[in-house]
Structures are given as C-alpha cells and as structure tokens.
Amino acid sequence: MPANSCLHCSTSLETDIISFSRVYKRYPGGYEALKDVNFTVAPGEMVFITGHSGAGKSTLLKLIAAIERATSGTVLVAGQNVSSIRRPAIPFLRRNLGLIFQDQKLLYDRSAFDNVMLPLVVTGHSWRDAARRARAALDKVGLLDRERAYPIALSGGEQQRLCIARAVVNRPNILIADEPTASLDAEYADAIIAMFRSFNQVGVTVLISTHDDRPIRKLNPRVLTLHHGSLA
Amino acid sequence: MRAWLRHHALSFGQTMRRLAASPFASLLNALVIGIALALPLGGYVLLANLQQFARGLATDGQISVFLAPEASKSDIAEIDRRLRGTPGAARVEFVGREQALAGLKRAPGMAEVMATLRDNPLPDAFVVTLAASEPELSRRLEQEIKGFPRVAHVQADSAWVQRVSGLLRFGRTAVALMATLLSFALVAVTFNTIRLQIMTQRDEIEVSKLIGATNAYIRRPFFYLGAFQGMLGGLAACVIVDLAIVVLNRDLAGLATLYGSDWILQLLGLTDGLAVLAFAAALGWLGTFVSVSKHLYKIEPR
Ligand SMILES: Nc1ncnc2c1ncn2[C@@H]1O[C@H](COP(=O)(O)OP(=O)(O)O)[C@@H](O)[C@H]1O
Ligand SMILES: [Mg+2]
C-alpha cells in the first residue's frame, strides 16, 4: 500500500473504495479535462456524476478503470493507486470493475449469451459454471429469452441491458456506467436506473454519469456535478 | 492449472475456427510459405543426394603412392613389403618410372611432348588397391603411407573428385544463403497475416482488455495461428519437394537404364520432414512475436 501517495487524502483509506485527490487530467494537445478534482466514495454508495457535455464525466470514469491516466494527483481504487498502476496489473484491477461505456463495444459476431460469457472465459471459469452465471446475469436484465440472439437483432435498450449483464456477470465490487440512459426513452431509462439500484442494494458500489437529471430528481441520491472539469 | 489448460484448449479452438473461417486465404498463405521453403529445401535434398553420389565416386578404391627421386632399389623393396603388410591394402602394384613414361607416350598427343624431355621426369610409384572403397579407410591409409620413408606424395582422391567436393561446398553455401533469405520471407508473411488478424479482431481485443484479459491471454491465439500457419507451410514445402523428387526420379530411371546405373534421388526422410515442420513453426512463432509486439499493445480501450 503506497501510504506516502495519499498525503492529501481527506478521509482514511480503509473506509473509501474510491478516492480522487488533487486530480488533473490534461489530454495531449493541452486541453485540461479535469482540474483539481477531489472526492471519495464509500463502499456500497451509489453516486451520480452530472455535468454538461464536455464537462469531463467520461474522463473521470476512465481514470478509475485506468483507461486514461491522471496527469497529476492520486486516484485510489480499493486502496490501489490507479494513477501510477503498472500495465500488467491493469487486467486484475478491471476484473473488480463492471464497466459500461458509451460506445457499447458489444461483439457483433457472437450471440448475447457468448457476449456475456466473455468475462468469465477470460478469467478461466469452467464452462458449466460460466454458463450458469451468464444465464443468471441475462435473467437479471430480463434478456434470458434472447440469449441466442445476435446483438444486431436487439433494440438499443436491449443492447444496453446486454452490456449491463456483461458488466455484472463477474460480480464486480464496483459498477461504472457512462451515460447508460443516453438515447433511451424515459420509460426505458427508468428501468435501467432501477436495475442499477437493485445491484446497489446488494452491496455493489455504483457510479453513473448522466447529463440528464430527470432520474436523479426522483431518487434523490448523492450527486457530483462537473463544470468545465471542476467539481462544483 | 486446469484454468490454464482450459485457456490453451480454448485458444487452439479459436485458432482453428479462424483458419476455417477463411480457408482459401489460409491455404494460400500456407502455399506461399511452402513455396518459399521448398526452394532451399529442394536444394538441400539435391545436395544431400549428390553428396551421397560423389562419396561413392570419391574413393575409386585406389591410392597412388609416389616415391622420392632418391629412392633406391632396396628402398622400393622395403616400401613394397610395408605396403603389403598394411591392413586394408588388398593389392599392391609397382609402376616403375620407365613403365609410367611408356604409358604416357602411348597417350595421344603426349608422345611429342615427351620427346622434348631429356630426362624422365616421372617418379616411381605404387598403386594400392583398397580392401573396401570407404572414404574413412582411404583417409587412414593415406595418412599412414605418408609417414613411410622415401614417400614423396600420396594421392587418394583424383582431382575432379576434389573439384566436385568444392562445388558441393559452394552449393551448400548457396542453399544456406537462400534458406536465410526465404526464412525472412516466411517471418514477413506471418507478420502480415497476424497484423491483418489483429486488425479484424480489433473490437474483440478492446473488449477483452476492458473486461480484464491479460496480454498473455490475448496474444496466445495469435501465436497458435502463426506457428500453425508456419507448420502448414512446412508441410506444403515437404510435399512439393517430394513430388518434385518423384517426377525427377522418373527421368532418372530413363538415364539409369542408358548408363547401367541404379541411382535415384532419395525422398525426404521422416526426421528431416519433422525438422522442417518444427523450423517453419518456429519461424511462424517469430513472425507472430514481432507482429504482436508491434501491433497488439497499441490497441487499448478508449
Ligand atoms: N482523447 C481525447 N483527446 C483530447 N481531448 C479529449 C479526449 N477525450 C476527451 N477530450 C476532451 O476532454 C473534454 C471532456 O471530455 P469528456 O470527459 O468526454 O466529457 P463528457 O463525458 O462530460 O462529455 C472534452 O472537451 C473533450 O473534447
Ligand atoms: Mg462522455
């Protein structure tokens, strides 16, 4: 545990599952997407990140999954300093995260079932165990009857649910969703948010970014608002 | 351990499916590699056969022993006795210098040349016929006889046999150079196959990285693909070379009846064939390694 890297942390490490301290992110070209971002998330919390388009929501979530690296500052995930993580350690970090990103990145050459199987295959589960878990995950998102379907045959909302099934099939501690309700109509969006709530209720830490605050008004959850890369 | 085995079985299955997904391209690649390998391999096989052939000729079963000019009658008698007592020497024949000169004079065109000479320039000589025409025996006797007193020069191989062995050496160098060059070609072909494969599987690689696949896991099927394609190419090379030998042997059979010889080209042996497969697979592995190092690590989820 890199104790010296957390001199600026405001709360103790043991209680936080995610902690940003003095995080800056400058993209090549000089654009500063995040400026002095500080916040912590406790295990089991559900946090929404809002902000206008280009505010830095996606960037913030990518820093947690080590898809991007902080230019300066410290990003701790489950006690691990992700801003200076070594490349070989990244896969093992990501196995504890369920990631749902904007461009869905489903694999179109295989069935819904095989898409959900992928994370289990990568971690070396036996086929029987993996198949059982994959069906359970598809069941949770209401796609069990579509397991043979190819992603191209699924509607936008169904594809989003398939992404969620793939993200939760490995039973991650942290679920990260980047605008999961974008381009879905209100009813569908509510169903998706309700799904995340149910995962949160069984102890999963959930971070969701959204630019539309309609689902938030109803739930009254914790909200972090980004404005031009800074937390309000 | 079981998970590890499962990974390998899975990767291998994936490789086979990918090959089967584009059978024409896969076969074409294997054929290109096969032809590239067939050239040096064919050269190697031909050389090996020629070497076998030349070895049969190299020892015509005789050694010429030339004596020093000062050798006296008693020296000659002594050498004659020692030659006869040497194990491996079946027959010993003395060729006196007068006799040798007479022989040369009988040769067409030589009489005039010989007539200009005042003295006989030829030495006394023995021709030793070996008990068996083995190169090993020939070399051993040559060494032994060189040590006799009053022996000036011992010649086991005739000049043209030395020339043939020089040519064979030249051929071996040429084949080695060709093999080196075409090995690079094989590595390049594999490099390109794997590059294309990585590009078509870009999405899958990105997703795999996003869900926590290690680099070792992601590159494994590519190594299988590269090595397997190399092996298929090696197999194609063996088949091409053996087919060529079968065809050549039909022509040789015609020649052989004319010359009363039964010399035919030997097919590629099992050991040689397996070595070719292993070598081609290793080159495929190498091409994959270079390609994966260059292309795979650049693909990161965005
Ligand atoms: N790879 C990148 N290279 C350069 N600039 C980027 C890159 N990704 C995002 N940005 C910029 O960073 C800012 C924040 O982007 P992003 O985090 O995607 O915002 P949001 O998700 O809130 O819409 C934007 O102005 C965007 O143009
Ligand atoms: Mg975004």
PDB file of C-alpha atoms in Angstrom, chain B residues 17-239:
ATOM      1  CA  ARG B  17     -12.056 -21.610 -36.192  1.00  0.00           C
ATOM      2  CA  ARG B  18     -10.226 -18.572 -37.576  1.00  0.00           C
ATOM      3  CA  LEU B  19      -8.350 -20.698 -40.079  1.00  0.00           C
ATOM      4  CA  ALA B  20     -11.581 -22.417 -41.057  1.00  0.00           C
ATOM      5  CA  ALA B  21     -13.373 -19.078 -41.330  1.00  0.00           C
ATOM      6  CA  SER B  22     -11.192 -18.129 -44.316  1.00  0.00           C
ATOM      7  CA  PRO B  23      -9.944 -21.450 -45.697  1.00  0.00           C
ATOM      8  CA  PHE B  24      -8.880 -20.032 -49.042  1.00  0.00           C
ATOM      9  CA  ALA B  25      -6.701 -17.285 -47.571  1.00  0.00           C
ATOM     10  CA  SER B  26      -5.237 -19.721 -45.044  1.00  0.00           C
ATOM     11  CA  LEU B  27      -4.357 -22.271 -47.722  1.00  0.00           C
ATOM     12  CA  LEU B  28      -2.894 -19.575 -49.942  1.00  0.00           C
ATOM     13  CA  ASN B  29      -0.699 -18.337 -47.116  1.00  0.00           C
ATOM     14  CA  ALA B  30       0.451 -21.867 -46.377  1.00  0.00           C
ATOM     15  CA  LEU B  31       1.220 -22.346 -50.057  1.00  0.00           C
ATOM     16  CA  VAL B  32       3.266 -19.131 -50.270  1.00  0.00           C
ATOM     17  CA  ILE B  33       5.271 -20.211 -47.241  1.00  0.00           C
ATOM     18  CA  GLY B  34       5.542 -23.711 -48.675  1.00  0.00           C
ATOM     19  CA  ILE B  35       6.983 -22.487 -51.979  1.00  0.00           C
ATOM     20  CA  ALA B  36       9.396 -20.152 -50.210  1.00  0.00           C
ATOM     21  CA  LEU B  37      10.637 -23.045 -48.086  1.00  0.00           C
ATOM     22  CA  ALA B  38      10.602 -25.569 -50.928  1.00  0.00           C
ATOM     23  CA  LEU B  39      13.417 -23.765 -52.786  1.00  0.00           C
ATOM     24  CA  PRO B  40      16.137 -24.139 -50.146  1.00  0.00           C
ATOM     25  CA  LEU B  41      14.706 -27.461 -49.001  1.00  0.00           C
ATOM     26  CA  GLY B  42      14.822 -28.815 -52.553  1.00  0.00           C
ATOM     27  CA  GLY B  43      18.385 -27.522 -52.892  1.00  0.00           C
ATOM     28  CA  TYR B  44      19.301 -29.214 -49.669  1.00  0.00           C
ATOM     29  CA  VAL B  45      17.810 -32.538 -50.725  1.00  0.00           C
ATOM     30  CA  LEU B  46      19.536 -32.406 -54.140  1.00  0.00           C
ATOM     31  CA  LEU B  47      22.874 -31.619 -52.489  1.00  0.00           C
ATOM     32  CA  ALA B  48      22.466 -34.430 -49.993  1.00  0.00           C
ATOM     33  CA  ASN B  49      21.821 -36.804 -52.882  1.00  0.00           C
ATOM     34  CA  LEU B  50      24.766 -35.503 -54.910  1.00  0.00           C
ATOM     35  CA  GLN B  51      26.969 -35.843 -51.876  1.00  0.00           C
ATOM     36  CA  GLN B  52      25.915 -39.441 -51.495  1.00  0.00           C
ATOM     37  CA  PHE B  53      26.671 -39.969 -55.173  1.00  0.00           C
ATOM     38  CA  ALA B  54      30.038 -38.201 -55.036  1.00  0.00           C
ATOM     39  CA  ARG B  55      31.042 -40.166 -51.969  1.00  0.00           C
ATOM     40  CA  GLY B  56      30.593 -43.352 -53.971  1.00  0.00           C
ATOM     41  CA  LEU B  57      32.978 -41.976 -56.600  1.00  0.00           C
ATOM     42  CA  ALA B  58      35.411 -40.231 -54.302  1.00  0.00           C
ATOM     43  CA  THR B  59      37.122 -43.431 -53.343  1.00  0.00           C
ATOM     44  CA  ASP B  60      37.668 -45.283 -56.530  1.00  0.00           C
ATOM     45  CA  GLY B  61      39.327 -47.731 -54.167  1.00  0.00           C
ATOM     46  CA  GLN B  62      42.884 -46.853 -55.085  1.00  0.00           C
ATOM     47  CA  ILE B  63      45.692 -44.796 -53.623  1.00  0.00           C
ATOM     48  CA  SER B  64      48.682 -43.640 -55.662  1.00  0.00           C
ATOM     49  CA  VAL B  65      51.967 -43.539 -53.760  1.00  0.00           C
ATOM     50  CA  PHE B  66      54.745 -41.511 -55.444  1.00  0.00           C
ATOM     51  CA  LEU B  67      58.289 -42.099 -54.260  1.00  0.00           C
ATOM     52  CA  ALA B  68      61.076 -39.602 -53.775  1.00  0.00           C
ATOM     53  CA  PRO B  69      63.590 -39.468 -56.738  1.00  0.00           C
ATOM     54  CA  GLU B  70      66.434 -40.650 -54.500  1.00  0.00           C
ATOM     55  CA  ALA B  71      64.602 -43.892 -53.563  1.00  0.00           C
ATOM     56  CA  SER B  72      66.897 -46.850 -54.223  1.00  0.00           C
ATOM     57  CA  LYS B  73      66.049 -50.403 -55.250  1.00  0.00           C
ATOM     58  CA  SER B  74      66.227 -51.527 -51.636  1.00  0.00           C
ATOM     59  CA  ASP B  75      64.011 -48.625 -50.524  1.00  0.00           C
ATOM     60  CA  ILE B  76      61.447 -49.716 -53.117  1.00  0.00           C
ATOM     61  CA  ALA B  77      61.587 -53.273 -51.879  1.00  0.00           C
ATOM     62  CA  GLU B  78      61.186 -52.094 -48.310  1.00  0.00           C
ATOM     63  CA  ILE B  79      58.151 -49.920 -49.181  1.00  0.00           C
ATOM     64  CA  ASP B  80      56.644 -52.747 -51.205  1.00  0.00           C
ATOM     65  CA  ARG B  81      56.996 -55.008 -48.169  1.00  0.00           C
ATOM     66  CA  ARG B  82      55.447 -52.463 -45.817  1.00  0.00           C
ATOM     67  CA  LEU B  83      52.552 -51.712 -48.177  1.00  0.00           C
ATOM     68  CA  ARG B  84      51.732 -55.374 -48.454  1.00  0.00           C
ATOM     69  CA  GLY B  85      51.818 -55.653 -44.690  1.00  0.00           C
ATOM     70  CA  THR B  86      49.369 -52.751 -44.233  1.00  0.00           C
ATOM     71  CA  PRO B  87      45.888 -53.911 -43.165  1.00  0.00           C
ATOM     72  CA  GLY B  88      43.257 -52.650 -45.635  1.00  0.00           C
ATOM     73  CA  ALA B  89      45.544 -52.793 -48.647  1.00  0.00           C
ATOM     74  CA  ALA B  90      44.208 -55.625 -50.808  1.00  0.00           C
ATOM     75  CA  ARG B  91      46.613 -55.372 -53.741  1.00  0.00           C
ATOM     76  CA  VAL B  92      49.886 -53.542 -54.271  1.00  0.00           C
ATOM     77  CA  GLU B  93      51.197 -52.862 -57.769  1.00  0.00           C
ATOM     78  CA  PHE B  94      54.539 -51.265 -58.588  1.00  0.00           C
ATOM     79  CA  VAL B  95      54.616 -48.819 -61.509  1.00  0.00           C
ATOM     80  CA  GLY B  96      58.251 -48.030 -62.321  1.00  0.00           C
ATOM     81  CA  ARG B  97      59.147 -44.648 -63.790  1.00  0.00           C
ATOM     82  CA  GLU B  98      60.104 -46.195 -67.161  1.00  0.00           C
ATOM     83  CA  GLN B  99      56.813 -48.020 -67.283  1.00  0.00           C
ATOM     84  CA  ALA B 100      54.917 -44.827 -66.428  1.00  0.00           C
ATOM     85  CA  LEU B 101      56.770 -42.901 -69.140  1.00  0.00           C
ATOM     86  CA  ALA B 102      55.970 -45.576 -71.687  1.00  0.00           C
ATOM     87  CA  GLY B 103      52.334 -45.357 -70.670  1.00  0.00           C
ATOM     88  CA  LEU B 104      52.306 -41.580 -71.142  1.00  0.00           C
ATOM     89  CA  LYS B 105      53.947 -41.836 -74.544  1.00  0.00           C
ATOM     90  CA  ARG B 106      51.159 -44.097 -75.670  1.00  0.00           C
ATOM     91  CA  ALA B 107      48.590 -41.455 -74.756  1.00  0.00           C
ATOM     92  CA  PRO B 108      47.518 -39.496 -77.881  1.00  0.00           C
ATOM     93  CA  GLY B 109      49.273 -36.140 -78.219  1.00  0.00           C
ATOM     94  CA  MET B 110      51.670 -36.845 -75.415  1.00  0.00           C
ATOM     95  CA  ALA B 111      54.421 -38.533 -77.489  1.00  0.00           C
ATOM     96  CA  GLU B 112      55.626 -35.217 -78.933  1.00  0.00           C
ATOM     97  CA  VAL B 113      55.688 -33.557 -75.555  1.00  0.00           C
ATOM     98  CA  MET B 114      57.600 -36.455 -74.062  1.00  0.00           C
ATOM     99  CA  ALA B 115      60.123 -36.493 -76.889  1.00  0.00           C
ATOM    100  CA  THR B 116      61.258 -32.966 -75.940  1.00  0.00           C
ATOM    101  CA  LEU B 117      62.242 -34.115 -72.479  1.00  0.00           C
ATOM    102  CA  ARG B 118      65.833 -35.216 -71.977  1.00  0.00           C
ATOM    103  CA  ASP B 119      65.244 -36.951 -68.654  1.00  0.00           C
ATOM    104  CA  ASN B 120      62.311 -38.927 -67.432  1.00  0.00           C
ATOM    105  CA  PRO B 121      60.522 -36.535 -65.009  1.00  0.00           C
ATOM    106  CA  LEU B 122      58.277 -39.220 -63.550  1.00  0.00           C
ATOM    107  CA  PRO B 123      58.841 -40.825 -60.147  1.00  0.00           C
ATOM    108  CA  ASP B 124      58.488 -44.490 -59.251  1.00  0.00           C
ATOM    109  CA  ALA B 125      55.029 -45.194 -57.898  1.00  0.00           C
ATOM    110  CA  PHE B 126      52.839 -47.810 -56.273  1.00  0.00           C
ATOM    111  CA  VAL B 127      49.143 -48.193 -56.842  1.00  0.00           C
ATOM    112  CA  VAL B 128      47.469 -49.614 -53.746  1.00  0.00           C
ATOM    113  CA  THR B 129      44.025 -51.113 -54.183  1.00  0.00           C
ATOM    114  CA  LEU B 130      41.943 -50.868 -51.025  1.00  0.00           C
ATOM    115  CA  ALA B 131      40.137 -53.808 -49.487  1.00  0.00           C
ATOM    116  CA  ALA B 132      36.958 -51.682 -49.408  1.00  0.00           C
ATOM    117  CA  SER B 133      36.119 -48.386 -51.084  1.00  0.00           C
ATOM    118  CA  GLU B 134      35.395 -46.484 -47.909  1.00  0.00           C
ATOM    119  CA  PRO B 135      36.435 -42.838 -47.579  1.00  0.00           C
ATOM    120  CA  GLU B 136      37.397 -43.484 -43.965  1.00  0.00           C
ATOM    121  CA  LEU B 137      39.805 -46.294 -44.874  1.00  0.00           C
ATOM    122  CA  SER B 138      41.186 -44.265 -47.758  1.00  0.00           C
ATOM    123  CA  ARG B 139      41.940 -41.308 -45.493  1.00  0.00           C
ATOM    124  CA  ARG B 140      43.503 -43.511 -42.818  1.00  0.00           C
ATOM    125  CA  LEU B 141      45.813 -45.290 -45.273  1.00  0.00           C
ATOM    126  CA  GLU B 142      46.768 -42.015 -46.908  1.00  0.00           C
ATOM    127  CA  GLN B 143      47.922 -40.664 -43.561  1.00  0.00           C
ATOM    128  CA  GLU B 144      49.765 -43.853 -42.695  1.00  0.00           C
ATOM    129  CA  ILE B 145      51.602 -44.180 -46.004  1.00  0.00           C
ATOM    130  CA  LYS B 146      52.637 -40.516 -45.949  1.00  0.00           C
ATOM    131  CA  GLY B 147      54.761 -41.430 -42.949  1.00  0.00           C
ATOM    132  CA  PHE B 148      56.808 -44.048 -44.812  1.00  0.00           C
ATOM    133  CA  PRO B 149      60.432 -43.120 -45.591  1.00  0.00           C
ATOM    134  CA  ARG B 150      61.191 -42.096 -49.212  1.00  0.00           C
ATOM    135  CA  VAL B 151      57.493 -41.491 -49.979  1.00  0.00           C
ATOM    136  CA  ALA B 152      57.157 -38.040 -51.578  1.00  0.00           C
ATOM    137  CA  HIS B 153      53.446 -37.801 -52.193  1.00  0.00           C
ATOM    138  CA  VAL B 154      50.296 -39.817 -51.608  1.00  0.00           C
ATOM    139  CA  GLN B 155      47.164 -39.128 -53.597  1.00  0.00           C
ATOM    140  CA  ALA B 156      43.860 -40.664 -52.566  1.00  0.00           C
ATOM    141  CA  ASP B 157      41.356 -38.542 -54.460  1.00  0.00           C
ATOM    142  CA  SER B 158      41.583 -37.698 -58.081  1.00  0.00           C
ATOM    143  CA  ALA B 159      41.490 -34.000 -58.926  1.00  0.00           C
ATOM    144  CA  TRP B 160      37.976 -33.986 -60.299  1.00  0.00           C
ATOM    145  CA  VAL B 161      36.631 -35.502 -57.120  1.00  0.00           C
ATOM    146  CA  GLN B 162      38.188 -32.577 -55.275  1.00  0.00           C
ATOM    147  CA  ARG B 163      36.547 -30.247 -57.733  1.00  0.00           C
ATOM    148  CA  VAL B 164      33.183 -31.902 -57.125  1.00  0.00           C
ATOM    149  CA  SER B 165      33.578 -31.528 -53.392  1.00  0.00           C
ATOM    150  CA  GLY B 166      34.456 -27.873 -53.911  1.00  0.00           C
ATOM    151  CA  LEU B 167      31.296 -27.443 -55.975  1.00  0.00           C
ATOM    152  CA  LEU B 168      29.274 -29.173 -53.292  1.00  0.00           C
ATOM    153  CA  ARG B 169      30.669 -26.775 -50.717  1.00  0.00           C
ATOM    154  CA  PHE B 170      29.667 -23.880 -52.965  1.00  0.00           C
ATOM    155  CA  GLY B 171      26.199 -25.395 -53.335  1.00  0.00           C
ATOM    156  CA  ARG B 172      25.825 -25.761 -49.584  1.00  0.00           C
ATOM    157  CA  THR B 173      26.695 -22.096 -49.069  1.00  0.00           C
ATOM    158  CA  ALA B 174      24.210 -21.079 -51.747  1.00  0.00           C
ATOM    159  CA  VAL B 175      21.463 -23.172 -50.142  1.00  0.00           C
ATOM    160  CA  ALA B 176      22.252 -21.724 -46.714  1.00  0.00           C
ATOM    161  CA  LEU B 177      22.031 -18.173 -48.081  1.00  0.00           C
ATOM    162  CA  MET B 178      18.770 -18.945 -49.847  1.00  0.00           C
ATOM    163  CA  ALA B 179      17.368 -20.564 -46.684  1.00  0.00           C
ATOM    164  CA  THR B 180      18.268 -17.488 -44.653  1.00  0.00           C
ATOM    165  CA  LEU B 181      16.661 -15.098 -47.116  1.00  0.00           C
ATOM    166  CA  LEU B 182      13.492 -17.136 -47.509  1.00  0.00           C
ATOM    167  CA  SER B 183      13.232 -17.577 -43.742  1.00  0.00           C
ATOM    168  CA  PHE B 184      12.920 -13.819 -43.580  1.00  0.00           C
ATOM    169  CA  ALA B 185      10.186 -14.085 -46.191  1.00  0.00           C
ATOM    170  CA  LEU B 186       8.335 -16.583 -44.019  1.00  0.00           C
ATOM    171  CA  VAL B 187       8.652 -14.325 -40.987  1.00  0.00           C
ATOM    172  CA  ALA B 188       7.358 -11.423 -43.092  1.00  0.00           C
ATOM    173  CA  VAL B 189       4.365 -13.405 -44.378  1.00  0.00           C
ATOM    174  CA  THR B 190       3.443 -14.407 -40.824  1.00  0.00           C
ATOM    175  CA  PHE B 191       3.966 -10.854 -39.615  1.00  0.00           C
ATOM    176  CA  ASN B 192       1.450  -9.671 -42.164  1.00  0.00           C
ATOM    177  CA  THR B 193      -1.095 -12.430 -41.513  1.00  0.00           C
ATOM    178  CA  ILE B 194      -1.049 -11.653 -37.824  1.00  0.00           C
ATOM    179  CA  ARG B 195      -1.241  -7.908 -38.459  1.00  0.00           C
ATOM    180  CA  LEU B 196      -4.403  -8.412 -40.553  1.00  0.00           C
ATOM    181  CA  GLN B 197      -5.836 -10.769 -37.964  1.00  0.00           C
ATOM    182  CA  ILE B 198      -5.201  -8.255 -35.182  1.00  0.00           C
ATOM    183  CA  MET B 199      -6.897  -5.556 -37.248  1.00  0.00           C
ATOM    184  CA  THR B 200     -10.002  -7.649 -37.924  1.00  0.00           C
ATOM    185  CA  GLN B 201     -10.218  -8.533 -34.242  1.00  0.00           C
ATOM    186  CA  ARG B 202      -9.672  -5.025 -33.004  1.00  0.00           C
ATOM    187  CA  ASP B 203     -13.068  -4.847 -31.267  1.00  0.00           C
ATOM    188  CA  GLU B 204     -12.609  -8.187 -29.603  1.00  0.00           C
ATOM    189  CA  ILE B 205      -9.175  -7.173 -28.338  1.00  0.00           C
ATOM    190  CA  GLU B 206     -10.502  -3.892 -26.977  1.00  0.00           C
ATOM    191  CA  VAL B 207     -13.399  -5.584 -25.218  1.00  0.00           C
ATOM    192  CA  SER B 208     -11.097  -8.279 -23.852  1.00  0.00           C
ATOM    193  CA  LYS B 209      -8.828  -5.633 -22.360  1.00  0.00           C
ATOM    194  CA  LEU B 210     -11.814  -3.831 -20.892  1.00  0.00           C
ATOM    195  CA  ILE B 211     -13.045  -6.946 -19.097  1.00  0.00           C
ATOM    196  CA  GLY B 212      -9.649  -7.763 -17.629  1.00  0.00           C
ATOM    197  CA  ALA B 213      -7.935 -10.083 -20.101  1.00  0.00           C
ATOM    198  CA  THR B 214      -4.156 -10.192 -19.672  1.00  0.00           C
ATOM    199  CA  ASN B 215      -1.865  -9.577 -22.628  1.00  0.00           C
ATOM    200  CA  ALA B 216      -0.703 -13.195 -22.400  1.00  0.00           C
ATOM    201  CA  TYR B 217      -4.296 -14.340 -22.803  1.00  0.00           C
ATOM    202  CA  ILE B 218      -4.965 -12.032 -25.740  1.00  0.00           C
ATOM    203  CA  ARG B 219      -1.859 -12.896 -27.724  1.00  0.00           C
ATOM    204  CA  ARG B 220      -1.976 -16.674 -27.201  1.00  0.00           C
ATOM    205  CA  PRO B 221      -4.344 -17.464 -30.106  1.00  0.00           C
ATOM    206  CA  PHE B 222      -2.174 -15.341 -32.389  1.00  0.00           C
ATOM    207  CA  PHE B 223       0.892 -17.396 -31.518  1.00  0.00           C
ATOM    208  CA  TYR B 224      -1.042 -20.573 -32.233  1.00  0.00           C
ATOM    209  CA  LEU B 225      -2.173 -19.108 -35.533  1.00  0.00           C
ATOM    210  CA  GLY B 226       1.341 -18.025 -36.593  1.00  0.00           C
ATOM    211  CA  ALA B 227       3.036 -21.255 -35.594  1.00  0.00           C
ATOM    212  CA  PHE B 228       0.310 -23.405 -37.121  1.00  0.00           C
ATOM    213  CA  GLN B 229       0.387 -21.496 -40.384  1.00  0.00           C
ATOM    214  CA  GLY B 230       4.176 -21.897 -40.465  1.00  0.00           C
ATOM    215  CA  MET B 231       3.773 -25.616 -39.880  1.00  0.00           C
ATOM    216  CA  LEU B 232       1.224 -25.921 -42.690  1.00  0.00           C
ATOM    217  CA  GLY B 233       3.721 -24.090 -44.902  1.00  0.00           C
ATOM    218  CA  GLY B 234       6.459 -26.510 -43.859  1.00  0.00           C
ATOM    219  CA  LEU B 235       4.178 -29.404 -44.710  1.00  0.00           C
ATOM    220  CA  ALA B 236       3.460 -27.863 -48.112  1.00  0.00           C
ATOM    221  CA  ALA B 237       7.224 -27.485 -48.699  1.00  0.00           C
ATOM    222  CA  CYS B 238       7.834 -31.173 -47.879  1.00  0.00           C
ATOM    223  CA  VAL B 239       5.039 -32.253 -50.210  1.00  0.00           C
TER     224      VAL B 239
END
